[in-house]
CSV table of C-alpha atoms and ligand atoms in Angstrom, one decimal:
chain,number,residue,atom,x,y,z
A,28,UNK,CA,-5.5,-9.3,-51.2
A,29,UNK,CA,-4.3,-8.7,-55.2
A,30,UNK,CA,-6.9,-8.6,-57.7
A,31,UNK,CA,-5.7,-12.1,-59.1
A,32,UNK,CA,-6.2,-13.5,-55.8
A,33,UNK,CA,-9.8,-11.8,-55.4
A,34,UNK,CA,-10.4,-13.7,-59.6
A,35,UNK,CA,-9.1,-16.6,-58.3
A,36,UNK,CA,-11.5,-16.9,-55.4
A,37,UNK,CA,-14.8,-15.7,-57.3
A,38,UNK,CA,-14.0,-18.5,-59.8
A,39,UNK,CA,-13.9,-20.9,-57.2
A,40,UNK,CA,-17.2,-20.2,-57.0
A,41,UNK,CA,-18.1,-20.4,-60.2
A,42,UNK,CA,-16.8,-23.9,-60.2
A,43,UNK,CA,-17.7,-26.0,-56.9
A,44,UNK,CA,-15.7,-29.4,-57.2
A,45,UNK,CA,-18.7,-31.1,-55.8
A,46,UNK,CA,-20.4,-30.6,-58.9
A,47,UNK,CA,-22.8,-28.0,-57.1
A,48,UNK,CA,-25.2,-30.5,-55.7
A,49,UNK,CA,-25.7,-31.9,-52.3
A,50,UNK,CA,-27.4,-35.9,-52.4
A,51,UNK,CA,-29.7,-35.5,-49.3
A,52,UNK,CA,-31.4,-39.3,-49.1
A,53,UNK,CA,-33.9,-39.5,-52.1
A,54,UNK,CA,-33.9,-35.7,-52.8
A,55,UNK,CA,-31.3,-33.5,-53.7
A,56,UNK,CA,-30.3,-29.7,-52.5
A,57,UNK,CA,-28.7,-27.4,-55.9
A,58,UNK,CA,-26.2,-25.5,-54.5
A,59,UNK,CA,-26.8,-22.7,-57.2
A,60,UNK,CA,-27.2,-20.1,-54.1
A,61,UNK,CA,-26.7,-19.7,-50.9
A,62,UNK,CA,-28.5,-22.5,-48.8
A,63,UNK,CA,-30.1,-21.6,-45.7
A,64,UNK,CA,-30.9,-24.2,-42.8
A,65,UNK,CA,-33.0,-22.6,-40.1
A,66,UNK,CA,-32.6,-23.8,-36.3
A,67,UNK,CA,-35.3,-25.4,-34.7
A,68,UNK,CA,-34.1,-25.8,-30.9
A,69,UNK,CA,-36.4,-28.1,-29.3
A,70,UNK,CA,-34.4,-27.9,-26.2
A,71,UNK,CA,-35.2,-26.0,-22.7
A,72,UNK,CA,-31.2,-25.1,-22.3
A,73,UNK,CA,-30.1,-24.2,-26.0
A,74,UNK,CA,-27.9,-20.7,-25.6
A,75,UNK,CA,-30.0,-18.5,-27.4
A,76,UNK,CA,-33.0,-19.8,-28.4
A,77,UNK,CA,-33.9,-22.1,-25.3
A,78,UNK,CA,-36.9,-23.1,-23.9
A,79,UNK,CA,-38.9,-21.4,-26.7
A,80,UNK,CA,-39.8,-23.9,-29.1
A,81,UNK,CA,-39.6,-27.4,-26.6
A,82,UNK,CA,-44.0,-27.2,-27.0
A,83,UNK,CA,-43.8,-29.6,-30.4
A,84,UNK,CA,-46.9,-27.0,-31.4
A,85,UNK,CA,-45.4,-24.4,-31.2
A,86,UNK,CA,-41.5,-25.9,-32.8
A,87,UNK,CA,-43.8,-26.3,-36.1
A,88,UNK,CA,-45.1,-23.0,-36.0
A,89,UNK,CA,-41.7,-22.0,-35.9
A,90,UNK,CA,-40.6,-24.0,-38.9
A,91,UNK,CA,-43.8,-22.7,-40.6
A,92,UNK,CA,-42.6,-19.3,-40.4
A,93,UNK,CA,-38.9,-20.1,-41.5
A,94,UNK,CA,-39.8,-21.9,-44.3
A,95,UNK,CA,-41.8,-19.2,-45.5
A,96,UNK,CA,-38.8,-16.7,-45.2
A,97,UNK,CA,-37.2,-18.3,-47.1
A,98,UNK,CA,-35.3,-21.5,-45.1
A,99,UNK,CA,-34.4,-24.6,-47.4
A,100,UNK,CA,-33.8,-26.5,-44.7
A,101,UNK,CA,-34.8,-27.2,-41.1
A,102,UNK,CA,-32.8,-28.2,-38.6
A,103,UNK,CA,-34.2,-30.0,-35.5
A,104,UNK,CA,-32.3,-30.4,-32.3
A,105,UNK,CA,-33.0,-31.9,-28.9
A,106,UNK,CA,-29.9,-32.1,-27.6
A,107,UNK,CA,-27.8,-28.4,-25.9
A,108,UNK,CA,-24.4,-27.9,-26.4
A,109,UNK,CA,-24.5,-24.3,-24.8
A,110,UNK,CA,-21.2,-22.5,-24.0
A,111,UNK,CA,-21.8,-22.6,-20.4
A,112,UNK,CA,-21.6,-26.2,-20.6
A,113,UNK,CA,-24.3,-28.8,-21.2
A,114,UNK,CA,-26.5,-31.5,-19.2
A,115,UNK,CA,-26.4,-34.4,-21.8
A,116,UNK,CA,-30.0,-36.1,-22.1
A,117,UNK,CA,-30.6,-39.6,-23.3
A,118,UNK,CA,-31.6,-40.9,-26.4
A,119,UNK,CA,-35.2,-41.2,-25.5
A,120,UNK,CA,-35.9,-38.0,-24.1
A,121,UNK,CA,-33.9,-36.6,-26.9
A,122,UNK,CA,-36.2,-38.7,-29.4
A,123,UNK,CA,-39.3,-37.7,-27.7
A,124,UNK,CA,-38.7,-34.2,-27.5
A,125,UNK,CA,-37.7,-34.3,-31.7
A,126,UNK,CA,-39.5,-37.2,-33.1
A,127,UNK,CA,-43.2,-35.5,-33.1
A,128,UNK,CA,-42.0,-32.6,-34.2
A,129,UNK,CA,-39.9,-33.8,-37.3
A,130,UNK,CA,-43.2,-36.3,-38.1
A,131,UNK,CA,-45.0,-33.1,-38.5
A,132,UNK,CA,-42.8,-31.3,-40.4
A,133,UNK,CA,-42.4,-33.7,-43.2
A,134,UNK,CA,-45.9,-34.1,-43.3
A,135,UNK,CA,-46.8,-30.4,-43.9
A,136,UNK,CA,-43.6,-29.4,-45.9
A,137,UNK,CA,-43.2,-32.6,-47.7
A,138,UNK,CA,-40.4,-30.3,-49.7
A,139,UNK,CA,-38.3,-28.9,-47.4
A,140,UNK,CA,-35.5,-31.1,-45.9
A,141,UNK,CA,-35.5,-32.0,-42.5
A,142,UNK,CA,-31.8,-32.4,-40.5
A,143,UNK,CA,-31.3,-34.2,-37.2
A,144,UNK,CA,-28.9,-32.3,-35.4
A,145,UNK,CA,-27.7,-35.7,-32.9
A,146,UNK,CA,-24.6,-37.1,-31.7
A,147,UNK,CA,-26.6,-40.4,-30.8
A,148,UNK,CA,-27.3,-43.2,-33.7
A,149,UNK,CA,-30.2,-43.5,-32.3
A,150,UNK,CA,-32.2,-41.0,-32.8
A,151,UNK,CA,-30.5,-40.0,-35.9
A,152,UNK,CA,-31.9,-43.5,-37.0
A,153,UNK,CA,-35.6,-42.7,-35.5
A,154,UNK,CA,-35.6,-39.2,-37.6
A,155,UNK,CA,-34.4,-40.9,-40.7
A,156,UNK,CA,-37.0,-43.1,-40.2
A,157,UNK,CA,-40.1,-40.2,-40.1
A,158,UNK,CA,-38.3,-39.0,-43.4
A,159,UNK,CA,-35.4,-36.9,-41.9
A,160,UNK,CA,-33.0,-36.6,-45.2
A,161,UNK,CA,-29.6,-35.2,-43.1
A,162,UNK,CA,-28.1,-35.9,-40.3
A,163,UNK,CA,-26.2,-33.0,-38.5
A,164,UNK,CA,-23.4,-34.4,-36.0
A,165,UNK,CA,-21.8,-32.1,-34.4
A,166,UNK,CA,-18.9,-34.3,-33.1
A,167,UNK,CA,-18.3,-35.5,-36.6
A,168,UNK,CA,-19.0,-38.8,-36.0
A,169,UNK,CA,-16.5,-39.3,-33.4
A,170,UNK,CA,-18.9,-39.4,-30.1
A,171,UNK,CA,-21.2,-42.3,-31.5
A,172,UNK,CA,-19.3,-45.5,-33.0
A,173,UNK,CA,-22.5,-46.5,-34.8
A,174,UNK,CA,-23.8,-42.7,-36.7
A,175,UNK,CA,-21.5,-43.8,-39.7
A,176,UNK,CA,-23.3,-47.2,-40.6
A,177,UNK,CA,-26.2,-45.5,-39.9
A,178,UNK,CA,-26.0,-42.8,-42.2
A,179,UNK,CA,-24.4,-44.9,-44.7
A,180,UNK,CA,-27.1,-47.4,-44.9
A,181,UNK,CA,-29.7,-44.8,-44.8
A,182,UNK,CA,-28.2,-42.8,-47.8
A,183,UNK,CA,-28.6,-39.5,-46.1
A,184,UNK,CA,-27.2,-36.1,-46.6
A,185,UNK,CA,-24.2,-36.2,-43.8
A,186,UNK,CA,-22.6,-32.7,-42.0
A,187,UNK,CA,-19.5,-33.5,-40.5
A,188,UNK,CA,-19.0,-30.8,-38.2
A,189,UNK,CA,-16.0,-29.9,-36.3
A,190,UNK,CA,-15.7,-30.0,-32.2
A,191,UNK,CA,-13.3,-31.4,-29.6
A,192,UNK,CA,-14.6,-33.3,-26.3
A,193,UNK,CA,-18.3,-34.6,-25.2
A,194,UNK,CA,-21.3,-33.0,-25.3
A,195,UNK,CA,-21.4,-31.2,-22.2
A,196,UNK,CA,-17.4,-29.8,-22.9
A,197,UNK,CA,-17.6,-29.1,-26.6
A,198,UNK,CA,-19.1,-25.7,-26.5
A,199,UNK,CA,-16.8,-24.6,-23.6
A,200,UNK,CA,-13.0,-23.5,-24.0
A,201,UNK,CA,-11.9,-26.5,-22.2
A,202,UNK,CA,-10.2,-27.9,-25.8
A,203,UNK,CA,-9.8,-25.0,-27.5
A,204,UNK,CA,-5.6,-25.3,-27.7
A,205,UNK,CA,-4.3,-24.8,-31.0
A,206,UNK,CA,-0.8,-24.3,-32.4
A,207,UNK,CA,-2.2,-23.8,-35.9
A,208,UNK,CA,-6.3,-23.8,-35.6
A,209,UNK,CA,-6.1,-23.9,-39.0
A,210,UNK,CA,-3.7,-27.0,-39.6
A,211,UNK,CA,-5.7,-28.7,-36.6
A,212,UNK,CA,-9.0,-28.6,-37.7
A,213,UNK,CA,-8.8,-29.7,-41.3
A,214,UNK,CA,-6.4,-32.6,-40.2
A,215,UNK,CA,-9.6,-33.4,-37.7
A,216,UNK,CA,-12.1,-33.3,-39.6
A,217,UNK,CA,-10.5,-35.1,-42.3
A,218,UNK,CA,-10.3,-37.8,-39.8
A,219,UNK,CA,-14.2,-37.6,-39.6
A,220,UNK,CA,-14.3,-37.7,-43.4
A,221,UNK,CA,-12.4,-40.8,-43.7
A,222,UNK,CA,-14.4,-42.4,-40.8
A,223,UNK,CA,-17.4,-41.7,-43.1
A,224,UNK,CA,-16.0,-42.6,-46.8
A,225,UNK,CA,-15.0,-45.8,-45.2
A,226,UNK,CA,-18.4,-46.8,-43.9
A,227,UNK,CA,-19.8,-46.2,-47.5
A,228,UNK,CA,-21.4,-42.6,-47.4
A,229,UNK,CA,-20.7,-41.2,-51.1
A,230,UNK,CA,-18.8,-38.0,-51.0
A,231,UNK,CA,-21.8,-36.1,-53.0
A,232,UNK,CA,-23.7,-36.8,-49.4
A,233,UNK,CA,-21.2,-35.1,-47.0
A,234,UNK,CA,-20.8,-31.4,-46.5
A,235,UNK,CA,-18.0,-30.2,-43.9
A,236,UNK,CA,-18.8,-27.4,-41.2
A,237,UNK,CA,-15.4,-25.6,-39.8
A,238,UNK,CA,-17.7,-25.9,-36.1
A,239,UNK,CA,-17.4,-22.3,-35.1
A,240,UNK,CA,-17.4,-21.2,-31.2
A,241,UNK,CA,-16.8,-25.5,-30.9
A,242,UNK,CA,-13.7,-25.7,-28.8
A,243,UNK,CA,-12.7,-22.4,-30.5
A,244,UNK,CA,-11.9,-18.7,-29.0
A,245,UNK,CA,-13.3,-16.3,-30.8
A,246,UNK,CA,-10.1,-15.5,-32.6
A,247,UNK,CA,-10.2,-19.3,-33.8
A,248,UNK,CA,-13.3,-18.8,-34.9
A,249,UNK,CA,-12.2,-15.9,-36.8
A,250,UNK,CA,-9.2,-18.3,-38.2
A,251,UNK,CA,-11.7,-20.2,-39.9
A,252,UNK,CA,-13.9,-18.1,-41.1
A,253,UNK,CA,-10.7,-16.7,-42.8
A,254,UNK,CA,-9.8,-20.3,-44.0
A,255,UNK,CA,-13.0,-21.3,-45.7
A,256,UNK,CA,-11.2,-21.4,-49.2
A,257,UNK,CA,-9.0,-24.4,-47.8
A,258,UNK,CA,-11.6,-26.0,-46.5
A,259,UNK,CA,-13.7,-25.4,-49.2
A,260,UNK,CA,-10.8,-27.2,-51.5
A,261,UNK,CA,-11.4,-30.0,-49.6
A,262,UNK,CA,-14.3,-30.9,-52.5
A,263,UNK,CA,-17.4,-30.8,-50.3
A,264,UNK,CA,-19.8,-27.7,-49.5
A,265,UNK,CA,-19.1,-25.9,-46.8
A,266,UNK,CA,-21.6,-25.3,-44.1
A,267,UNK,CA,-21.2,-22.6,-41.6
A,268,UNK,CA,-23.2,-21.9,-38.1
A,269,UNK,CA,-21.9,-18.5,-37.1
A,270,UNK,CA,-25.8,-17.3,-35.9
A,271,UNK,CA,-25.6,-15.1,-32.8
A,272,UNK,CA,-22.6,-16.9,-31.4
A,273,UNK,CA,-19.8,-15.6,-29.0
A,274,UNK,CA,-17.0,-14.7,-31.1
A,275,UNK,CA,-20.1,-12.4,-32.9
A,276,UNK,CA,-20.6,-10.9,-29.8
A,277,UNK,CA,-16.6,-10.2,-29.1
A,278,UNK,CA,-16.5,-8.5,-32.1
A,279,UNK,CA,-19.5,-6.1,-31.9
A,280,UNK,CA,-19.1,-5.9,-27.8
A,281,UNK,CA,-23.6,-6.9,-28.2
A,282,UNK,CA,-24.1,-9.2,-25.0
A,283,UNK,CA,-27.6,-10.4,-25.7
A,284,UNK,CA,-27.5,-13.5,-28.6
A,285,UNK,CA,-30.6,-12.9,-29.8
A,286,UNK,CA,-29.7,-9.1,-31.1
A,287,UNK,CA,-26.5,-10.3,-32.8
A,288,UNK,CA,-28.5,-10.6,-36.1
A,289,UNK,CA,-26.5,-7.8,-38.1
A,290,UNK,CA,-23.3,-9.5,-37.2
A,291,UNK,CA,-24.1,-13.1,-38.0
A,292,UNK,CA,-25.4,-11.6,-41.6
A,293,UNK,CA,-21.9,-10.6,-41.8
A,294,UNK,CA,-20.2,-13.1,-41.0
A,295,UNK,CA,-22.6,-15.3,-43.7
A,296,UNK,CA,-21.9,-12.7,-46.2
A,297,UNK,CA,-18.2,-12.9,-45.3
A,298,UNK,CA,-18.5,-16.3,-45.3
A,299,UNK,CA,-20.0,-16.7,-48.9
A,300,UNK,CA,-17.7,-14.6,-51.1
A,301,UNK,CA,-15.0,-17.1,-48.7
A,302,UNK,CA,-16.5,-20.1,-50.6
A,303,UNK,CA,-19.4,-21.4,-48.1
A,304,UNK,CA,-22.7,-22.7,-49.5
A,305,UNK,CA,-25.4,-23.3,-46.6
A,306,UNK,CA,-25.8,-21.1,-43.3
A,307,UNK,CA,-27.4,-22.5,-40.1
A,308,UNK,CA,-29.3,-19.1,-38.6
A,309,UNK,CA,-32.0,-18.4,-36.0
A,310,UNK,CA,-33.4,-15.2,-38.1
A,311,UNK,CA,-33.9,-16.5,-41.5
A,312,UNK,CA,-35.5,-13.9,-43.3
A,313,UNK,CA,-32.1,-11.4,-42.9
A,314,UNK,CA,-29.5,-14.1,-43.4
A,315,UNK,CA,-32.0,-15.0,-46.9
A,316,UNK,CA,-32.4,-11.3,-48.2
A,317,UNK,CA,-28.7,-10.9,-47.3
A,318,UNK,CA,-27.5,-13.5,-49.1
A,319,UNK,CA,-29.4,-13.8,-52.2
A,320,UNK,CA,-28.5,-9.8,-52.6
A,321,UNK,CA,-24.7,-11.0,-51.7
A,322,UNK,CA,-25.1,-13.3,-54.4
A,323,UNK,CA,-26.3,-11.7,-57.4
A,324,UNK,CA,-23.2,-8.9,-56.6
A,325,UNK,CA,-20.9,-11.6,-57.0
A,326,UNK,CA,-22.5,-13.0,-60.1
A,327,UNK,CA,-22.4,-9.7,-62.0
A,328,UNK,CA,-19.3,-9.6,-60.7
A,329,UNK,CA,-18.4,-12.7,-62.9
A,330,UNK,CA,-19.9,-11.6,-65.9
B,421,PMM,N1,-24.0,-24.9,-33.8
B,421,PMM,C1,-24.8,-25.3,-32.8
B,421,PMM,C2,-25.6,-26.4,-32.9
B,421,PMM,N2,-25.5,-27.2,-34.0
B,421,PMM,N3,-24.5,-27.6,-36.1
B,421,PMM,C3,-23.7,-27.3,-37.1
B,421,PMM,N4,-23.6,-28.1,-38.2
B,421,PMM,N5,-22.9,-26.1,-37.1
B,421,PMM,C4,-23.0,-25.3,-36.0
B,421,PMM,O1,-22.2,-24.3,-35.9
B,421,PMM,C5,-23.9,-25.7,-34.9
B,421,PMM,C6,-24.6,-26.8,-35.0
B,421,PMM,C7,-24.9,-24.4,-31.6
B,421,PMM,O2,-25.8,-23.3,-31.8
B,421,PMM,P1,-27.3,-23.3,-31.3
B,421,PMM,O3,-27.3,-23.7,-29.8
B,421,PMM,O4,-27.7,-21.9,-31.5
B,421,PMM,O5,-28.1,-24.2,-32.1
């Protein structure tokens, strides 16, 4: 890359078109540093973190302990999408299993913002309801007909998230033919975005997520990790999930998920001087100290 193209891309940061701010419901998140979103699985099957946190004690515990390394955000799922393909579950074992968690959640970190990580209306609507500010949908509202009026008349923060095929196929390679990942994915999720401007969700609400290891080898992954500056023209924050995923573990030849910490806090640093905003991670604490350190380099860098 030229030096003028390395400028050009620091002072995209400087100036986010979205006006730096993300409208999350009745709060909102400043996107004046990195943002990060911890992962609360409570899910017996999730890849990496399954079967860990589905006791709703213990999922707050966990939250606890993100939140005070330094996570602005909590995401709560109920729901697996895990590579090796997932059993769906229904919305009211999926709303039992998150429901008493996110209740509990709100009520001791009134502060932090909760996400719903759904694919169902449903339960995105029964989170909203216990004070949920952000619904996470991973199929970019394609799966569920109804997410979009949902989130619209809720006035919640909204990641549209990139994926091909159901719930049980997106995390598999089953989709994952591209000519141009690239070209293919921005055109897609600028279907989801239309789907969700049209229903009445202000743009300040929705951030876009290129849906890494979602229908994608690792070398698409890699694609869009590359193309964050295109997506990040778009206009909306950029949110990435690259924590302890496959095309991590291609790349560093580390089987186990839950020791591919050093080489998601790469890919988030990556990622960041790229144009993203928020990171999804399992281990908060090194994505945080990463991050913010990433961070002030790159605004010394400006001065
Ligand atoms: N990845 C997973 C689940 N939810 N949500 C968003 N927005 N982005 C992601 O990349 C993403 C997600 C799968 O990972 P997990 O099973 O470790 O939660």
């Amino acid at each position: 890359m030229t030096a003028g193209g390395v400028s050009q891309r620091t002072s995209e940061i400087q100036r986010p078109p979205h006006g730096g701010r993300w409208r999350v419901g009745d709060g909102e998140i400043v996107l004046d540093r990195p943002i990060v979103m911890g992962i609360l699985n409570v899910t017996p099957d999730s890849f990496s973190d399954g079967g860990q946190f589905a006791d709703p004690g213990r999922a707050v515990e966990r939250a606890a302990r993100m939140i005070a390394e330094g996570a602005d955000i909590i995401d709560v799922g109920g729901e697996s999408t895990r590579p090796q393909g997932a059993r769906p579950v229904g919305a009211a074992e999926e709303r039992e299993r998150v429901i008493p968690v996110i209740r509990e959640i709100v009520r001791q970190f009134p502060r932090v913002s909760v996400s719903i990580d759904t694919v169902k209306a449903e339960t995105a609507a029964a989170a909203l309801g216990e004070g949920a500010r952000i619904v996470n949908d991973v199929s970019g509202f394609r799966i569920d007909p109804q997410m979009a009026a949902v989130c619209s008349a809720a006035g919640c923060g909204v990641v549209l998230m990139h994926s091909r095929g159901d719930v049980s196929t997106m995390g598999t390679y089953e989709h994952a033919v591209y000519d141009d990942v690239v070209a293919s994915v921005l055109g897609e999720l600028a279907g989801s975005l239309r789907t969700a401007l049209s229903s009445g969700i202000g743009g300040e609400a929705i951030v876009l997520d290129p849906g890494l290891g979602f229908a994608k080898r690792s070398e698409h992954s890699l694609a869009m990790l590359a193309a964050i500056p295109e997506l990040a023209a778009l206009g909306y924050p950029v949110l990435l999930g690259a924590s302890r995923k496959r095309f991590v573990g291609d790349l560093t030849g580390v089987g186990e998920p839950a020791s591919r910490v050093q080489g998601t806090v790469g890919a988030n640093v990556a990622g960041l001087m790229l144009g993203a905003r928020i990171f999804r991670v399992h281990d908060v604490a090194q994505s945080r100290q990463a991050l913010d350190v990433a961070w002030a380099v790159l605004a010394a860098a400006r001065r």
